[in-house]
mmCIF file of C-alpha atoms in Angstrom:
data_model
loop_
_atom_site.group_PDB
_atom_site.id
_atom_site.type_symbol
_atom_site.label_atom_id
_atom_site.label_comp_id
_atom_site.label_asym_id
_atom_site.label_seq_id
_atom_site.Cartn_x
_atom_site.Cartn_y
_atom_site.Cartn_z
ATOM 1 C CA UNK U 1 -7.863 0.932 -8.505
ATOM 2 C CA UNK U 2 -7.143 -1.055 -11.657
ATOM 3 C CA UNK U 3 -3.930 0.215 -13.196
ATOM 4 C CA UNK U 4 -0.517 -0.797 -14.464
ATOM 5 C CA UNK U 5 0.772 -1.063 -10.882
ATOM 6 C CA UNK U 6 -1.430 -4.145 -10.321
ATOM 7 C CA UNK U 7 0.851 -6.483 -12.277
ATOM 8 C CA UNK U 8 0.230 -9.701 -10.359
ATOM 9 C CA UNK U 9 -0.467 -12.569 -12.750
ATOM 10 C CA UNK U 10 0.204 -10.520 -15.877
ATOM 11 C CA UNK U 11 2.199 -12.122 -18.672
ATOM 12 C CA UNK U 12 4.819 -10.631 -20.978
ATOM 13 C CA UNK U 13 6.967 -8.766 -18.460
ATOM 14 C CA UNK U 14 9.685 -11.408 -18.203
ATOM 15 C CA UNK U 15 10.972 -13.328 -15.207
ATOM 16 C CA UNK U 16 11.040 -11.724 -11.780
ATOM 17 C CA UNK U 17 14.561 -11.421 -10.454
ATOM 18 C CA UNK U 18 14.463 -12.474 -6.797
ATOM 19 C CA UNK U 19 17.207 -11.030 -4.620
ATOM 20 C CA UNK U 20 17.839 -12.853 -1.352
ATOM 21 C CA UNK U 21 19.379 -9.862 0.422
ATOM 22 C CA UNK U 22 18.181 -6.676 -1.225
ATOM 23 C CA UNK U 23 20.386 -3.637 -0.801
ATOM 24 C CA UNK U 24 20.047 -0.146 -2.217
ATOM 25 C CA UNK U 25 21.856 -0.007 -5.536
ATOM 26 C CA UNK U 26 22.498 3.738 -5.275
ATOM 27 C CA UNK U 27 22.868 6.243 -2.462
ATOM 28 C CA UNK U 28 19.943 8.306 -3.804
ATOM 29 C CA UNK U 29 17.603 5.327 -3.318
ATOM 30 C CA UNK U 30 18.568 5.106 0.344
ATOM 31 C CA UNK U 31 17.969 8.854 0.713
ATOM 32 C CA UNK U 32 14.632 8.664 -1.134
ATOM 33 C CA UNK U 33 13.456 5.865 1.156
ATOM 34 C CA UNK U 34 14.390 7.862 4.268
ATOM 35 C CA UNK U 35 12.766 11.066 3.022
ATOM 36 C CA UNK U 36 9.471 9.404 2.098
ATOM 37 C CA UNK U 37 9.276 7.555 5.426
ATOM 38 C CA UNK U 38 10.007 10.767 7.360
ATOM 39 C CA UNK U 39 7.413 12.732 5.374
ATOM 40 C CA UNK U 40 4.755 10.112 6.065
ATOM 41 C CA UNK U 41 4.762 11.018 9.770
ATOM 42 C CA UNK U 42 5.163 14.789 9.542
ATOM 43 C CA UNK U 43 2.824 15.807 6.693
ATOM 44 C CA UNK U 44 -0.974 15.644 6.285
ATOM 45 C CA UNK U 45 -1.070 12.346 4.374
ATOM 46 C CA UNK U 46 -0.538 8.716 5.313
ATOM 47 C CA UNK U 47 0.799 5.476 3.840
ATOM 48 C CA UNK U 48 -2.477 4.522 2.148
ATOM 49 C CA UNK U 49 -2.688 7.915 0.453
ATOM 50 C CA UNK U 50 0.926 7.590 -0.673
ATOM 51 C CA UNK U 51 0.194 4.165 -2.187
ATOM 52 C CA UNK U 52 -2.742 5.647 -4.077
ATOM 53 C CA UNK U 53 -0.549 8.507 -5.331
ATOM 54 C CA UNK U 54 1.884 5.912 -6.726
ATOM 55 C CA UNK U 55 -1.075 4.290 -8.494
ATOM 56 C CA UNK U 56 -1.850 7.649 -10.110
ATOM 57 C CA UNK U 57 1.576 7.923 -11.770
ATOM 58 C CA UNK U 58 0.970 7.731 -15.558
ATOM 59 C CA UNK U 59 1.453 4.114 -16.755
ATOM 60 C CA UNK U 60 4.362 4.903 -19.123
ATOM 61 C CA UNK U 61 6.178 6.736 -16.330
ATOM 62 C CA UNK U 62 5.389 4.014 -13.784
ATOM 63 C CA UNK U 63 7.047 1.357 -15.936
ATOM 64 C CA UNK U 64 9.987 3.582 -16.881
ATOM 65 C CA UNK U 65 10.861 4.897 -13.427
ATOM 66 C CA UNK U 66 12.798 3.126 -10.716
ATOM 67 C CA UNK U 67 10.757 1.844 -7.739
ATOM 68 C CA UNK U 68 11.989 4.654 -5.496
ATOM 69 C CA UNK U 69 11.552 7.250 -8.227
ATOM 70 C CA UNK U 70 7.843 6.399 -8.179
ATOM 71 C CA UNK U 71 7.928 6.905 -4.412
ATOM 72 C CA UNK U 72 9.402 10.377 -4.860
ATOM 73 C CA UNK U 73 6.989 11.364 -7.656
ATOM 74 C CA UNK U 74 4.043 10.303 -5.469
ATOM 75 C CA UNK U 75 5.375 12.274 -2.498
ATOM 76 C CA UNK U 76 5.794 15.374 -4.656
ATOM 77 C CA UNK U 77 2.171 15.055 -5.777
ATOM 78 C CA UNK U 78 0.942 14.851 -2.184
ATOM 79 C CA UNK U 79 3.146 17.691 -0.947
ATOM 80 C CA UNK U 80 1.807 19.962 -3.692
ATOM 81 C CA UNK U 81 -1.784 18.968 -2.951
ATOM 82 C CA UNK U 82 -1.195 19.790 0.734
ATOM 83 C CA UNK U 83 0.174 23.219 -0.217
ATOM 84 C CA UNK U 84 3.536 22.539 1.422
ATOM 85 C CA UNK U 85 5.589 23.059 -1.744
ATOM 86 C CA UNK U 86 5.054 24.354 -5.269
ATOM 87 C CA UNK U 87 6.525 23.131 -8.546
ATOM 88 C CA UNK U 88 9.211 25.828 -8.640
ATOM 89 C CA UNK U 89 10.509 24.659 -5.258
ATOM 90 C CA UNK U 90 10.658 21.067 -6.451
ATOM 91 C CA UNK U 91 12.449 22.147 -9.613
ATOM 92 C CA UNK U 92 15.280 23.978 -7.857
ATOM 93 C CA UNK U 93 15.250 22.194 -4.475
ATOM 94 C CA UNK U 94 14.781 25.350 -2.413
ATOM 95 C CA UNK U 95 11.916 26.444 -0.163
ATOM 96 C CA UNK U 96 10.359 29.736 -1.259
ATOM 97 C CA UNK U 97 7.753 30.313 1.426
ATOM 98 C CA UNK U 98 7.340 29.682 5.137
ATOM 99 C CA UNK U 99 5.479 26.702 6.549
ATOM 100 C CA UNK U 100 3.720 26.640 9.918
ATOM 101 C CA UNK U 101 6.417 24.852 11.890
ATOM 102 C CA UNK U 102 4.001 23.976 14.681
ATOM 103 C CA UNK U 103 1.720 22.087 12.298
ATOM 104 C CA UNK U 104 4.505 20.444 10.337
ATOM 105 C CA UNK U 105 7.332 20.072 12.808
ATOM 106 C CA UNK U 106 10.202 17.773 11.790
ATOM 107 C CA UNK U 107 9.931 14.206 13.032
ATOM 108 C CA UNK U 108 13.004 12.394 14.337
ATOM 109 C CA UNK U 109 14.101 8.888 13.433
ATOM 110 C CA UNK U 110 13.241 7.534 16.886
ATOM 111 C CA UNK U 111 9.705 8.958 16.635
ATOM 112 C CA UNK U 112 9.227 7.246 13.275
ATOM 113 C CA UNK U 113 10.431 3.913 14.670
ATOM 114 C CA UNK U 114 8.236 4.222 17.776
ATOM 115 C CA UNK U 115 5.178 5.101 15.680
ATOM 116 C CA UNK U 116 5.817 2.143 13.401
ATOM 117 C CA UNK U 117 6.187 -0.263 16.326
ATOM 118 C CA UNK U 118 2.964 1.035 17.856
ATOM 119 C CA UNK U 119 1.095 0.500 14.603
ATOM 120 C CA UNK U 120 0.571 4.250 14.276
ATOM 121 C CA UNK U 121 -3.083 3.865 15.349
ATOM 122 C CA UNK U 122 -3.791 1.589 12.391
ATOM 123 C CA UNK U 123 -5.038 -1.187 14.659
ATOM 124 C CA UNK U 124 -8.118 -1.008 16.877
ATOM 125 C CA UNK U 125 -9.192 -3.025 19.945
ATOM 126 C CA UNK U 126 -10.778 -6.367 19.071
ATOM 127 C CA UNK U 127 -14.164 -5.299 20.446
ATOM 128 C CA UNK U 128 -14.333 -2.268 18.118
ATOM 129 C CA UNK U 129 -16.117 -4.332 15.505
ATOM 130 C CA UNK U 130 -17.562 -7.843 15.610
ATOM 131 C CA UNK U 131 -16.186 -10.322 13.095
ATOM 132 C CA UNK U 132 -18.388 -11.330 10.145
ATOM 133 C CA UNK U 133 -16.332 -14.424 9.366
ATOM 134 C CA UNK U 134 -14.600 -17.166 11.338
ATOM 135 C CA UNK U 135 -11.339 -19.065 10.980
ATOM 136 C CA UNK U 136 -11.899 -22.105 8.756
ATOM 137 C CA UNK U 137 -14.761 -20.482 6.837
ATOM 138 C CA UNK U 138 -14.740 -20.429 3.033
ATOM 139 C CA UNK U 139 -15.093 -16.962 1.524
ATOM 140 C CA UNK U 140 -15.439 -15.501 -1.948
ATOM 141 C CA UNK U 141 -13.475 -12.408 -2.982
ATOM 142 C CA UNK U 142 -15.997 -9.951 -4.380
ATOM 143 C CA UNK U 143 -15.803 -8.892 -8.027
ATOM 144 C CA UNK U 144 -17.032 -5.445 -6.991
ATOM 145 C CA UNK U 145 -14.171 -3.255 -5.792
ATOM 146 C CA UNK U 146 -13.756 0.450 -5.108
ATOM 147 C CA UNK U 147 -13.167 2.720 -8.093
ATOM 148 C CA UNK U 148 -10.320 4.347 -6.157
ATOM 149 C CA UNK U 149 -7.699 2.658 -3.987
ATOM 150 C CA UNK U 150 -8.061 -1.034 -3.206
ATOM 151 C CA UNK U 151 -5.717 -3.613 -1.735
ATOM 152 C CA UNK U 152 -7.233 -6.528 -3.668
ATOM 153 C CA UNK U 153 -5.154 -7.749 -6.630
ATOM 154 C CA UNK U 154 -7.212 -8.511 -9.705
ATOM 155 C CA UNK U 155 -6.148 -12.152 -9.833
ATOM 156 C CA UNK U 156 -7.974 -12.819 -6.522
ATOM 157 C CA UNK U 157 -11.332 -11.354 -7.518
ATOM 158 C CA UNK U 158 -14.045 -13.947 -7.890
ATOM 159 C CA UNK U 159 -11.840 -16.620 -6.300
ATOM 160 C CA UNK U 160 -12.741 -18.752 -3.290
ATOM 161 C CA UNK U 161 -10.368 -19.207 -0.360
ATOM 162 C CA UNK U 162 -10.374 -20.298 3.269
ATOM 163 C CA UNK U 163 -9.750 -18.068 6.293
ATOM 164 C CA UNK U 164 -6.759 -19.325 8.276
ATOM 165 C CA UNK U 165 -6.372 -16.383 10.670
ATOM 166 C CA UNK U 166 -8.235 -13.343 11.987
ATOM 167 C CA UNK U 167 -5.524 -10.682 12.263
ATOM 168 C CA UNK U 168 -7.685 -8.237 14.232
ATOM 169 C CA UNK U 169 -9.385 -4.906 13.547
ATOM 170 C CA UNK U 170 -7.603 -2.329 11.382
ATOM 171 C CA UNK U 171 -8.485 0.897 9.626
ATOM 172 C CA UNK U 172 -9.727 0.211 6.093
ATOM 173 C CA UNK U 173 -7.276 1.544 3.501
ATOM 174 C CA UNK U 174 -9.918 2.149 0.831
ATOM 175 C CA UNK U 175 -12.013 4.287 3.180
ATOM 176 C CA UNK U 176 -9.023 6.293 4.428
ATOM 177 C CA UNK U 177 -7.920 7.198 0.904
ATOM 178 C CA UNK U 178 -11.484 8.154 -0.064
ATOM 179 C CA UNK U 179 -11.746 10.481 2.937
ATOM 180 C CA UNK U 180 -14.409 8.415 4.721
ATOM 181 C CA UNK U 181 -12.390 7.946 7.906
ATOM 182 C CA UNK U 182 -10.868 4.755 9.331
ATOM 183 C CA UNK U 183 -13.972 2.495 8.927
ATOM 184 C CA UNK U 184 -12.366 -0.132 11.229
ATOM 185 C CA UNK U 185 -13.036 -3.775 10.330
ATOM 186 C CA UNK U 186 -11.495 -7.200 10.690
ATOM 187 C CA UNK U 187 -8.665 -8.240 8.392
ATOM 188 C CA UNK U 188 -8.207 -11.947 7.657
ATOM 189 C CA UNK U 189 -5.454 -14.098 6.224
ATOM 190 C CA UNK U 190 -7.076 -16.111 3.445
ATOM 191 C CA UNK U 191 -5.386 -19.069 1.743
ATOM 192 C CA UNK U 192 -6.012 -19.887 -1.935
ATOM 193 C CA UNK U 193 -5.029 -22.908 -3.982
ATOM 194 C CA UNK U 194 -2.414 -21.992 -6.596
ATOM 195 C CA UNK U 195 -4.209 -24.115 -9.183
ATOM 196 C CA UNK U 196 -7.497 -22.304 -8.480
ATOM 197 C CA UNK U 197 -5.694 -19.041 -9.217
ATOM 198 C CA UNK U 198 -3.357 -19.968 -12.067
ATOM 199 C CA UNK U 199 -4.826 -23.148 -13.543
ATOM 200 C CA UNK U 200 -3.273 -26.554 -14.110
ATOM 201 C CA UNK U 201 0.153 -25.076 -14.871
ATOM 202 C CA UNK U 202 0.549 -24.198 -11.180
ATOM 203 C CA UNK U 203 2.386 -26.624 -8.943
ATOM 204 C CA UNK U 204 0.065 -29.121 -7.242
ATOM 205 C CA UNK U 205 -0.158 -28.414 -3.507
ATOM 206 C CA UNK U 206 1.101 -24.815 -3.745
ATOM 207 C CA UNK U 207 -0.977 -22.101 -2.126
ATOM 208 C CA UNK U 208 -1.038 -18.341 -1.708
ATOM 209 C CA UNK U 209 -2.039 -16.363 1.396
ATOM 210 C CA UNK U 210 -3.447 -12.839 1.250
ATOM 211 C CA UNK U 211 -4.530 -10.445 4.005
ATOM 212 C CA UNK U 212 -7.990 -9.148 3.096
ATOM 213 C CA UNK U 213 -10.436 -6.810 4.832
ATOM 214 C CA UNK U 214 -14.045 -7.880 5.413
ATOM 215 C CA UNK U 215 -15.365 -5.435 2.803
ATOM 216 C CA UNK U 216 -13.614 -7.499 0.121
ATOM 217 C CA UNK U 217 -15.227 -10.796 1.153
ATOM 218 C CA UNK U 218 -18.539 -12.600 0.820
ATOM 219 C CA UNK U 219 -19.656 -15.975 2.212
ATOM 220 C CA UNK U 220 -18.761 -18.716 -0.259
#
């Protein structure tokens, strides 16, 4: 999905402040992070759908809001769509109707950690799908991308890179968000020359690696 969230390579937004050891600046950010992570395992939506909800935040709001505020806004959108809360509940912070506790039982911290370590069924056995490409092969990132969610930044489209690793078979984020199921396929680490991406102003010898699903790639 092409939107303001895809800011890679854009000019005019100033320097990026890189923090070596990021910490939460406010207690509410820490709480927001914990709430969103807990909701991801106990409600009928997943990480890919949450990412897409963030993409749907109006551009002016996306730029104005804090990173974790966008997380919360996206979660509110998904909770309302799932029928778990209504706007009046979000406004006053109180639940007004009962939820089927069996379907949406609370998830503990240890369950979240265990699910994360296990990959939460995001990865499939290697023999689920045969690989279309091989390590060392040159590939072209397709110009044609999904109208909805996509994990391909615009600055990579139409660029040629080289596969340096086959990371295995994973569910395809674009398909999951679109409701087409997991559509498992290989995901590759592809290396690109910085000068091919950014032109002669890029440092000679620099490169960028991106993890890309097969659906994004074509033989070069």
